[in-house]
Amino acid sequence: MTRIVLAPDSFKGTITAADAAAALAEGWRSVDQAAAFVHRPMADGGEGTVAAFAAAVPGARAMPVTVDGPAGGRIETSWLLLPATPDAPRGTAVVDLGSTSGIELLDALRPWDADTTGFGQAIAAALDHGVSRLVVGIGSSASTDGGTGMLSALGARFLDAAGAPVAPGARGLADIVAVDLTGLRPAPEVRVLTDVTNPLTGPRGAAAVFGPQKGLAAPHDIAHVDDGLARLAAILDFDATLPGSGAAGGTGAALVVWGGVLAPGAAEVAELIGLAAAIADADVVITGEGSYDGQSGDGKVPSFLASLAAAAGARAMLAAGRITPDADTALFAASVSLTDLAGSSDAALAEPARWLTAAGAALARAH
């Protein structure tokens, strides 16, 4: 009997991690009916982080909140309240940037004007509730605002040469000459789950690496935003080379300025859901995400799962919406692209459960 742990991340905007795991199991079972499965849906600080905590912590409660979304209008979302514990007697709040200021909330990219205000407003709501601790996931950002929107919602002021507030989003970064933190709300214990290790600025920084995903297409635009982030770091006396500070368009840096501690999201979530113990007895570990590319080895779920599997002596396998040419698939005993199975990315995106089921069957045959 083959013992299989199913631990995919969500496939952004198409299928949840839990549903992806179920589809993979269905496909594998069509080839190997005797297989035994353990489902451990994963997240790394991006989309699905709140869902992973909600599934793992008994008594967790969704707390509705209305915030300013990245498209400019108001959106209904929620943060998660975890029950009180001895080290967090007033409870812990889990706030997911993806559900408040995430790129999946946009119909069209807004590289200059999207910001993280809604994320800050959700954090403020959790503070108003009186929680002892915050856990924040900062993947899937729609903006490259250096976290200025978030900090503004918490009481900071970013001012131009005339002493007026700068424009929100990346648009205003170059105009910042002063930052007033006197009204910034005090931070409780803040754990920041990030899925990347990139610094704030430079060739591996927020603008250069992630800006194009958010609509910063021209090299001069990327350089302009990178200069703005460097200017912000200088005003705040912040070390722009800090690993992880470039996460979520520089929101990682802003959270450190506020008092947060950066932590690898995949490892934090894995500890919560008891993933290492589940993998200890496994023969196969199947993971996946929407796009497995050259950045996926930088702290994201698949590479983390591959390392856990290797340590346990299990075979790691990958099912991804697409696998790009620059991706390192040598970590896996077998890998399957839904785009290849479906014949096109559009077909794979239209029916992710169908093609994940097919991927599960293909991985079973490979095993």
Short mmCIF file of N, CA, C and O in Angstrom, two decimals, residues 283-327:
data_model
loop_
_atom_site.label_atom_id
_atom_site.label_comp_id
_atom_site.label_asym_id
_atom_site.label_seq_id
_atom_site.Cartn_x
_atom_site.Cartn_y
_atom_site.Cartn_z
N ASP A 283 5.27 7.43 1.73
CA ASP A 283 6.08 6.96 0.60
C ASP A 283 6.20 8.04 -0.46
O ASP A 283 7.23 8.16 -1.12
N VAL A 284 5.13 8.82 -0.62
CA VAL A 284 5.07 9.85 -1.65
C VAL A 284 4.48 11.12 -1.05
O VAL A 284 3.54 11.05 -0.25
N VAL A 285 5.03 12.26 -1.45
CA VAL A 285 4.47 13.57 -1.08
C VAL A 285 4.17 14.31 -2.38
O VAL A 285 5.06 14.49 -3.21
N ILE A 286 2.92 14.68 -2.56
CA ILE A 286 2.53 15.42 -3.77
C ILE A 286 2.21 16.86 -3.38
O ILE A 286 1.41 17.11 -2.47
N THR A 287 2.84 17.78 -4.06
CA THR A 287 2.60 19.20 -3.83
C THR A 287 2.33 19.88 -5.16
O THR A 287 2.31 19.23 -6.21
N GLY A 288 2.10 21.18 -5.12
CA GLY A 288 1.83 21.89 -6.36
C GLY A 288 1.42 23.32 -6.11
O GLY A 288 1.19 23.74 -4.98
N GLU A 289 1.34 24.08 -7.20
CA GLU A 289 0.89 25.46 -7.18
C GLU A 289 0.49 25.85 -8.60
O GLU A 289 0.70 25.08 -9.55
N GLY A 290 -0.05 27.05 -8.74
CA GLY A 290 -0.54 27.46 -10.06
C GLY A 290 0.55 27.59 -11.09
O GLY A 290 0.40 27.13 -12.23
N SER A 291 1.66 28.22 -10.72
CA SER A 291 2.77 28.41 -11.66
C SER A 291 4.07 28.03 -10.96
O SER A 291 4.48 28.70 -10.01
N TYR A 292 4.70 26.98 -11.43
CA TYR A 292 6.00 26.58 -10.90
C TYR A 292 7.06 27.14 -11.81
O TYR A 292 7.19 26.74 -12.97
N ASP A 293 7.81 28.12 -11.30
CA ASP A 293 8.75 28.85 -12.15
C ASP A 293 10.07 29.06 -11.43
O ASP A 293 10.33 28.43 -10.41
N GLY A 294 10.89 29.94 -11.99
CA GLY A 294 12.22 30.17 -11.43
C GLY A 294 12.20 30.75 -10.03
O GLY A 294 13.20 30.67 -9.30
N GLN A 295 11.08 31.34 -9.60
CA GLN A 295 10.97 31.89 -8.25
C GLN A 295 10.47 30.86 -7.24
O GLN A 295 10.50 31.12 -6.03
N SER A 296 10.03 29.71 -7.71
CA SER A 296 9.39 28.76 -6.81
C SER A 296 10.36 28.10 -5.84
O SER A 296 9.94 27.53 -4.84
N GLY A 297 11.65 28.17 -6.13
CA GLY A 297 12.62 27.63 -5.21
C GLY A 297 12.97 28.58 -4.09
O GLY A 297 13.78 28.27 -3.22
N ASP A 298 12.36 29.77 -4.08
CA ASP A 298 12.72 30.83 -3.14
C ASP A 298 11.72 30.90 -1.99
O ASP A 298 11.09 31.93 -1.74
N GLY A 299 11.53 29.79 -1.28
CA GLY A 299 10.69 29.80 -0.09
C GLY A 299 9.24 29.43 -0.31
O GLY A 299 8.45 29.51 0.62
N LYS A 300 8.86 29.04 -1.52
CA LYS A 300 7.47 28.72 -1.78
C LYS A 300 7.18 27.26 -1.42
O LYS A 300 8.08 26.46 -1.13
N VAL A 301 5.90 26.90 -1.46
CA VAL A 301 5.46 25.59 -0.95
C VAL A 301 6.15 24.41 -1.65
O VAL A 301 6.64 23.51 -0.97
N PRO A 302 6.19 24.34 -3.00
CA PRO A 302 6.75 23.12 -3.60
C PRO A 302 8.18 22.81 -3.19
O PRO A 302 8.50 21.65 -2.86
N SER A 303 9.07 23.81 -3.21
CA SER A 303 10.45 23.53 -2.83
C SER A 303 10.57 23.15 -1.36
O SER A 303 11.37 22.28 -0.99
N PHE A 304 9.77 23.79 -0.52
CA PHE A 304 9.78 23.44 0.90
C PHE A 304 9.30 21.99 1.11
O PHE A 304 9.90 21.24 1.88
N LEU A 305 8.24 21.61 0.41
CA LEU A 305 7.75 20.23 0.53
C LEU A 305 8.76 19.22 0.01
O LEU A 305 8.91 18.13 0.57
N ALA A 306 9.46 19.59 -1.07
CA ALA A 306 10.47 18.68 -1.61
C ALA A 306 11.57 18.43 -0.58
O ALA A 306 12.06 17.30 -0.43
N SER A 307 11.96 19.48 0.15
CA SER A 307 13.01 19.30 1.17
C SER A 307 12.51 18.45 2.33
O SER A 307 13.25 17.60 2.85
N LEU A 308 11.25 18.64 2.75
CA LEU A 308 10.70 17.80 3.82
C LEU A 308 10.63 16.34 3.39
O LEU A 308 10.93 15.43 4.17
N ALA A 309 10.20 16.12 2.15
CA ALA A 309 10.09 14.75 1.64
C ALA A 309 11.46 14.08 1.60
O ALA A 309 11.61 12.92 2.00
N ALA A 310 12.46 14.82 1.12
CA ALA A 310 13.81 14.25 1.04
C ALA A 310 14.32 13.87 2.43
O ALA A 310 14.94 12.80 2.61
N ALA A 311 14.07 14.72 3.41
CA ALA A 311 14.52 14.44 4.77
C ALA A 311 13.85 13.19 5.35
O ALA A 311 14.44 12.48 6.17
N ALA A 312 12.61 12.93 4.91
CA ALA A 312 11.86 11.77 5.41
C ALA A 312 12.06 10.52 4.56
O ALA A 312 11.52 9.46 4.89
N GLY A 313 12.79 10.64 3.47
CA GLY A 313 13.00 9.49 2.59
C GLY A 313 11.81 9.18 1.71
O GLY A 313 11.68 8.07 1.19
N ALA A 314 10.93 10.16 1.49
CA ALA A 314 9.77 9.98 0.62
C ALA A 314 10.05 10.59 -0.75
O ALA A 314 10.90 11.46 -0.90
N ARG A 315 9.30 10.14 -1.74
CA ARG A 315 9.43 10.68 -3.09
C ARG A 315 8.54 11.91 -3.22
O ARG A 315 7.34 11.85 -2.93
N ALA A 316 9.12 13.01 -3.66
CA ALA A 316 8.34 14.22 -3.88
C ALA A 316 7.88 14.27 -5.32
O ALA A 316 8.63 13.96 -6.25
N MET A 317 6.61 14.65 -5.52
CA MET A 317 6.04 14.79 -6.86
C MET A 317 5.32 16.13 -6.95
O MET A 317 4.84 16.67 -5.95
N LEU A 318 5.23 16.65 -8.18
CA LEU A 318 4.70 17.99 -8.40
C LEU A 318 3.61 17.99 -9.46
O LEU A 318 3.76 17.39 -10.52
N ALA A 319 2.51 18.69 -9.15
CA ALA A 319 1.48 18.99 -10.14
C ALA A 319 1.30 20.50 -10.13
O ALA A 319 0.96 21.08 -9.09
N ALA A 320 1.54 21.15 -11.26
CA ALA A 320 1.45 22.61 -11.34
C ALA A 320 0.62 23.03 -12.53
O ALA A 320 0.55 22.31 -13.54
N GLY A 321 -0.03 24.18 -12.39
CA GLY A 321 -0.80 24.69 -13.52
C GLY A 321 0.05 24.84 -14.76
O GLY A 321 -0.37 24.49 -15.87
N ARG A 322 1.24 25.38 -14.55
CA ARG A 322 2.22 25.43 -15.63
C ARG A 322 3.59 25.28 -15.02
O ARG A 322 3.81 25.59 -13.84
N ILE A 323 4.54 24.78 -15.79
CA ILE A 323 5.93 24.64 -15.38
C ILE A 323 6.77 25.38 -16.41
O ILE A 323 6.80 24.98 -17.58
N THR A 324 7.42 26.45 -16.00
CA THR A 324 8.16 27.27 -16.94
C THR A 324 9.55 26.69 -17.22
O THR A 324 10.07 25.91 -16.41
N PRO A 325 10.17 27.07 -18.34
CA PRO A 325 11.48 26.50 -18.69
C PRO A 325 12.57 26.77 -17.67
O PRO A 325 13.52 25.99 -17.58
N ASP A 326 12.46 27.85 -16.91
CA ASP A 326 13.51 28.17 -15.95
C ASP A 326 13.31 27.50 -14.59
O ASP A 326 14.09 27.70 -13.67
N ALA A 327 12.26 26.70 -14.47
CA ALA A 327 11.95 26.06 -13.19
C ALA A 327 12.85 24.85 -12.95
O ALA A 327 13.20 24.12 -13.88
#
